[in-house]
mmCIF file of C-alpha atoms in Angstrom:
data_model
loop_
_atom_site.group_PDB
_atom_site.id
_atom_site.type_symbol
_atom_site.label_atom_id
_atom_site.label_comp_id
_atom_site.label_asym_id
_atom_site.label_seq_id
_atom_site.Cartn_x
_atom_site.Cartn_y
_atom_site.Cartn_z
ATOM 1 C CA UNK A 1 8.018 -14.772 2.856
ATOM 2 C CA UNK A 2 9.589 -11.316 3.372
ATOM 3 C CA UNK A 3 9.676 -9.447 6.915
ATOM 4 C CA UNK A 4 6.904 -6.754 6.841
ATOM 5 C CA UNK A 5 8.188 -3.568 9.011
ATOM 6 C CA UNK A 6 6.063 -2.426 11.639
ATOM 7 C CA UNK A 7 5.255 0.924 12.819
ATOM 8 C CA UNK A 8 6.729 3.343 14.091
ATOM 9 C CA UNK A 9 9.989 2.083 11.926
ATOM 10 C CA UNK A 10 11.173 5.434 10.759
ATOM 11 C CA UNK A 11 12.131 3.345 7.495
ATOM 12 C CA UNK A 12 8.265 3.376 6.372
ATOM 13 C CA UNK A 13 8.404 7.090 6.338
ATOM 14 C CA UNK A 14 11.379 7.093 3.668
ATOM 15 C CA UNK A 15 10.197 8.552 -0.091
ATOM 16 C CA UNK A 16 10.572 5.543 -2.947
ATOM 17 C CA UNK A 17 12.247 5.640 -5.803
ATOM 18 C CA UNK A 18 11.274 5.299 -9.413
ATOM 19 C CA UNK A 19 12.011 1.224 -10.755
ATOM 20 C CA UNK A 20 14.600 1.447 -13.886
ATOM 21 C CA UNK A 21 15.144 -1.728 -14.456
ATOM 22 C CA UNK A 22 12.150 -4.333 -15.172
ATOM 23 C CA UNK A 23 14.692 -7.191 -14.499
ATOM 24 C CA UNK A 24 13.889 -11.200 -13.449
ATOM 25 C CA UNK A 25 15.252 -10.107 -9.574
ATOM 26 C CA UNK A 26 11.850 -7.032 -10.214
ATOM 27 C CA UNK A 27 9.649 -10.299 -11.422
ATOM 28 C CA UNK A 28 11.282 -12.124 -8.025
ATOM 29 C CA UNK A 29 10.107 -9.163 -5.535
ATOM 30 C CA UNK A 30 6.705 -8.789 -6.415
ATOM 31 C CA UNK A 31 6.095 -12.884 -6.956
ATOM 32 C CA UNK A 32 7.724 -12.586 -3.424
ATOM 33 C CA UNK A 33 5.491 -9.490 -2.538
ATOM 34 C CA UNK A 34 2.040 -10.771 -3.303
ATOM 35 C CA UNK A 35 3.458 -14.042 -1.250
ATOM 36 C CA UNK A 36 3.890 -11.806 1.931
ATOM 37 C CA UNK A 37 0.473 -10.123 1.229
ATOM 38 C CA UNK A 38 -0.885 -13.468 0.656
ATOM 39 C CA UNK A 39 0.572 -15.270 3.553
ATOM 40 C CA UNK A 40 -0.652 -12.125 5.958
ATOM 41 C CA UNK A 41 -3.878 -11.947 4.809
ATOM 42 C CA UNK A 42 -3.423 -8.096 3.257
ATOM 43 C CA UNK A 43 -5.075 -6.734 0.633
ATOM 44 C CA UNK A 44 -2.233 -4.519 -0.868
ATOM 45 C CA UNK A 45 1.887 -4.008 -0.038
ATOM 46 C CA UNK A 46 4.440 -2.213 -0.952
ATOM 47 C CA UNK A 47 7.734 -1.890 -1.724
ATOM 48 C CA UNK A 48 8.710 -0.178 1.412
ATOM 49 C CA UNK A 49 6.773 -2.348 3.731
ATOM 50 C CA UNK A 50 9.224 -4.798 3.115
ATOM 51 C CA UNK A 51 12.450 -2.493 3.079
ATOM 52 C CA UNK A 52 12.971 -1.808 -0.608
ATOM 53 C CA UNK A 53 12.523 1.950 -1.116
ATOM 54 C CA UNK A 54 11.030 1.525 -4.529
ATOM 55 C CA UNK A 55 7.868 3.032 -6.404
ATOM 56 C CA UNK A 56 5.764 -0.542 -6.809
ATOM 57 C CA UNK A 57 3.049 -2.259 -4.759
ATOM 58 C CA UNK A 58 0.605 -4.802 -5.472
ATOM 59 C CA UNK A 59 -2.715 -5.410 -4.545
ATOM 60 C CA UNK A 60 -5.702 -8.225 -4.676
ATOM 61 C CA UNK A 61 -8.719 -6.521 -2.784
ATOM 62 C CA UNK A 62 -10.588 -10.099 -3.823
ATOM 63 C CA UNK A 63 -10.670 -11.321 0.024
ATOM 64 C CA UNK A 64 -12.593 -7.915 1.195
ATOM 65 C CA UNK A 65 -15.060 -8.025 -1.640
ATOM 66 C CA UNK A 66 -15.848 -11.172 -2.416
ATOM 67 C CA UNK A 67 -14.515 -11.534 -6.080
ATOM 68 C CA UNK A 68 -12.065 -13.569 -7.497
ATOM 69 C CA UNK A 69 -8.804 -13.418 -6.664
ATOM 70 C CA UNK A 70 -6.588 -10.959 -9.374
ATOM 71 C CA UNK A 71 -3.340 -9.637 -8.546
ATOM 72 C CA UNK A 72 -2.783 -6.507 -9.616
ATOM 73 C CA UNK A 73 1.085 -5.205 -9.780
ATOM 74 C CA UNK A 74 1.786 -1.650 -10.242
ATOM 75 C CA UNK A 75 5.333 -0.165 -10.831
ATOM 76 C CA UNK A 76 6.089 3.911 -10.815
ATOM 77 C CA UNK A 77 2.349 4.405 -10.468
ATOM 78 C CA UNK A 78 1.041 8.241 -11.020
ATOM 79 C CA UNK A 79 -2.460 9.094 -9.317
ATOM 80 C CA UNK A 80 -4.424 11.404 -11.152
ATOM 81 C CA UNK A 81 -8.098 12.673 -11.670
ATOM 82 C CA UNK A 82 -9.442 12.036 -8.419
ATOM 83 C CA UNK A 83 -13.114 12.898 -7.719
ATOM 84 C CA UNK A 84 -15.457 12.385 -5.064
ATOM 85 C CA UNK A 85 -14.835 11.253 -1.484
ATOM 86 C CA UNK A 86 -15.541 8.098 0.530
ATOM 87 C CA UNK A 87 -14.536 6.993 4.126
ATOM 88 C CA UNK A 88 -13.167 3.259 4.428
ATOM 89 C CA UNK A 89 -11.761 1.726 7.680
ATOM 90 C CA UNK A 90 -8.242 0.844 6.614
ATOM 91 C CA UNK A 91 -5.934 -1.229 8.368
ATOM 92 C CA UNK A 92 -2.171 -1.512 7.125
ATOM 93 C CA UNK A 93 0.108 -4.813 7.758
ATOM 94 C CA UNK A 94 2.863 -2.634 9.365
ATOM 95 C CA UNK A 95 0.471 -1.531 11.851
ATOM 96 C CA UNK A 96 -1.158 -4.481 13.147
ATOM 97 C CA UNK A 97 -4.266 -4.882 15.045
ATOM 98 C CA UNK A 98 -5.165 -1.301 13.999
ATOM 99 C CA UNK A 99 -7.761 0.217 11.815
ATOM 100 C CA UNK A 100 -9.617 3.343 11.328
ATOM 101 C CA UNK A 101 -11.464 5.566 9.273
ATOM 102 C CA UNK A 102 -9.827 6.991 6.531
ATOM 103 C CA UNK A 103 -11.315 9.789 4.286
ATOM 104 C CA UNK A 104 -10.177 9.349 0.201
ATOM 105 C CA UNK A 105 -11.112 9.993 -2.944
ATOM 106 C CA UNK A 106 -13.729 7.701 -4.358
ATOM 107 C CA UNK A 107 -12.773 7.433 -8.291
ATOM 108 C CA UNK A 108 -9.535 7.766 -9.311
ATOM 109 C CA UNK A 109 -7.491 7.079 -12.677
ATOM 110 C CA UNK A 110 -3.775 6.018 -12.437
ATOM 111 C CA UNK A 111 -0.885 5.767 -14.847
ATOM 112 C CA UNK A 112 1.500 2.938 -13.845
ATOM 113 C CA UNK A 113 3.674 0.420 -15.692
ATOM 114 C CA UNK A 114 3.707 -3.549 -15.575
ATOM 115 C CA UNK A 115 6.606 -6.004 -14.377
ATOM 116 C CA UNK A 116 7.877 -5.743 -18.278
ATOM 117 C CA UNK A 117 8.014 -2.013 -18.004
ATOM 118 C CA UNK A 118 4.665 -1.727 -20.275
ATOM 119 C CA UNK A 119 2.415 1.357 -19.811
ATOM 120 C CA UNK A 120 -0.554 1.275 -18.460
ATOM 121 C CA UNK A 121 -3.561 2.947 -17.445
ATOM 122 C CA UNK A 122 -6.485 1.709 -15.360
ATOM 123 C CA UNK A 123 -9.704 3.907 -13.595
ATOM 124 C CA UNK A 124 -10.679 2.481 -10.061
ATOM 125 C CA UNK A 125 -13.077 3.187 -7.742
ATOM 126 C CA UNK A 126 -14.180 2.354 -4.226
ATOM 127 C CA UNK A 127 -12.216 -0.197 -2.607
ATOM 128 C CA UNK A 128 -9.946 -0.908 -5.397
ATOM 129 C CA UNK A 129 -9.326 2.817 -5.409
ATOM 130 C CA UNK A 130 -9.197 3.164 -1.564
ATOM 131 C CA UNK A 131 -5.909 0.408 -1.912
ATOM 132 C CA UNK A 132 -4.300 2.343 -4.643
ATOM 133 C CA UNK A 133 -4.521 4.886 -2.759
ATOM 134 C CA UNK A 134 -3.167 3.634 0.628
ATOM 135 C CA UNK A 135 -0.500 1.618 -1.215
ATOM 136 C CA UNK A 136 0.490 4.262 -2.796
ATOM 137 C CA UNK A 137 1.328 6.929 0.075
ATOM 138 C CA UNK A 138 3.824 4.000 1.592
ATOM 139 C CA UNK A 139 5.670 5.380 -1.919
ATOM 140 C CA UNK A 140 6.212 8.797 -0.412
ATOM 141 C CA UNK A 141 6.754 7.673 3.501
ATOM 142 C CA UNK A 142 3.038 8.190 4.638
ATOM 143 C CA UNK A 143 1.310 5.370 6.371
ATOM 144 C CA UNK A 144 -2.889 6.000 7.338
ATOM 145 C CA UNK A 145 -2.142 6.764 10.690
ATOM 146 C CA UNK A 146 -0.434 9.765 9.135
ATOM 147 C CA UNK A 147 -4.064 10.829 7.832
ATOM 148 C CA UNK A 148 -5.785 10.705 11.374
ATOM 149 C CA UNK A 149 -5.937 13.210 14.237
ATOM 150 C CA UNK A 150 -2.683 13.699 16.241
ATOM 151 C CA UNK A 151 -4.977 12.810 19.122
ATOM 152 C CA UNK A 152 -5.949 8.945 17.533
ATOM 153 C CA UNK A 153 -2.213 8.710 16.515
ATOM 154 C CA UNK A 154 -0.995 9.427 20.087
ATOM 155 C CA UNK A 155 -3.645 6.386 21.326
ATOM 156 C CA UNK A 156 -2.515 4.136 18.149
ATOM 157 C CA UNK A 157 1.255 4.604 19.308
ATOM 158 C CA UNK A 158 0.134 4.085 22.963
ATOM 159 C CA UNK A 159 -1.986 1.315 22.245
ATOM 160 C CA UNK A 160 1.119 -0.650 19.913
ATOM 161 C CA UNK A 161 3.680 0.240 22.684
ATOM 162 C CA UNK A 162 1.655 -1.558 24.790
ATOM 163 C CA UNK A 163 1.721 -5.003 22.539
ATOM 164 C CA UNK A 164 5.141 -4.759 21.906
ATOM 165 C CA UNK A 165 6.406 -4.717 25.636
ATOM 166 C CA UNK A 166 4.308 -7.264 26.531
#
């Protein structure tokens, strides 16, 4: 299992960049990935989570809804045609023990490409497009907490300084 960083690591606010090379060590890091999310019980990481500042995350939202399991890897994904909005409470595995209410777009399409450097498209909605979402900002440095109030991000900060010193 890989080592998840944890807010407020200023690594997790670093900007990914775009994967190149769709090589067997790419296949090893998200088999490795989707492991970590796995093992932790998340429902999406990314590249950055675990200290590789690249544009790829994956994501199985089967545990929250109910469905079957299905892994879903996405590499150099572009969001686009977003429509709608819907409020989820989203919790993030570097900031444990912490969730809130995060406003989003509801539908959304995005352009991505597969571990063999395939393009793809897919259109996603509700939960499935609440993850993409989230999974993607950790691409450009922004974690949820960076979506609430400063006021809720000053008592989130308290409230994890608190757990770690103890």
């Amino acid at each position: 299992m890989l080592e998840i960083l944890k807010y407020p690591d200023p690594r997790l606010h670093e900007k990914s960049l775009p994967v190149t090379d769709f090589t067997p060590e790419l296949h090893q890091l998200l088999d490795e990935m989707a492991r970590t999310m796995y093992g932790a019980n998340g429902v999406g990481l990314a590249a950055p989570q675990v200290g590789k500042l690249l544009r790829l995350f994956v994501i199985d939202v089967a545990q929250q809804d109910g469905k079957t399991k299905k892994l879903y890897e996405f590499i150099n994904p572009k969001l686009e045609n977003g429509e709608g909005k819907i409020t989820f409470e989203e919790g993030c595995l570097s900031v444990p023990g912490i969730s809130e209410e995060v406003q989003r777009k509801a539908k959304i399409s995005v352009q991505y490409q597969d571990r063999h450097g395939q393009s793809q498209r897919m259109e996603a909605d509700e939960l499935l497009a609440v993850a993409i979402q989230h999974e993607n900002d950790h691409l450009d440095g922004i974690l949820f907490v960076d979506r609430l109030s400063p006021l809720k991000r000053r008592l989130i900060k308290r409230k994890l300084t608190k757990v770690v010193t103890l």
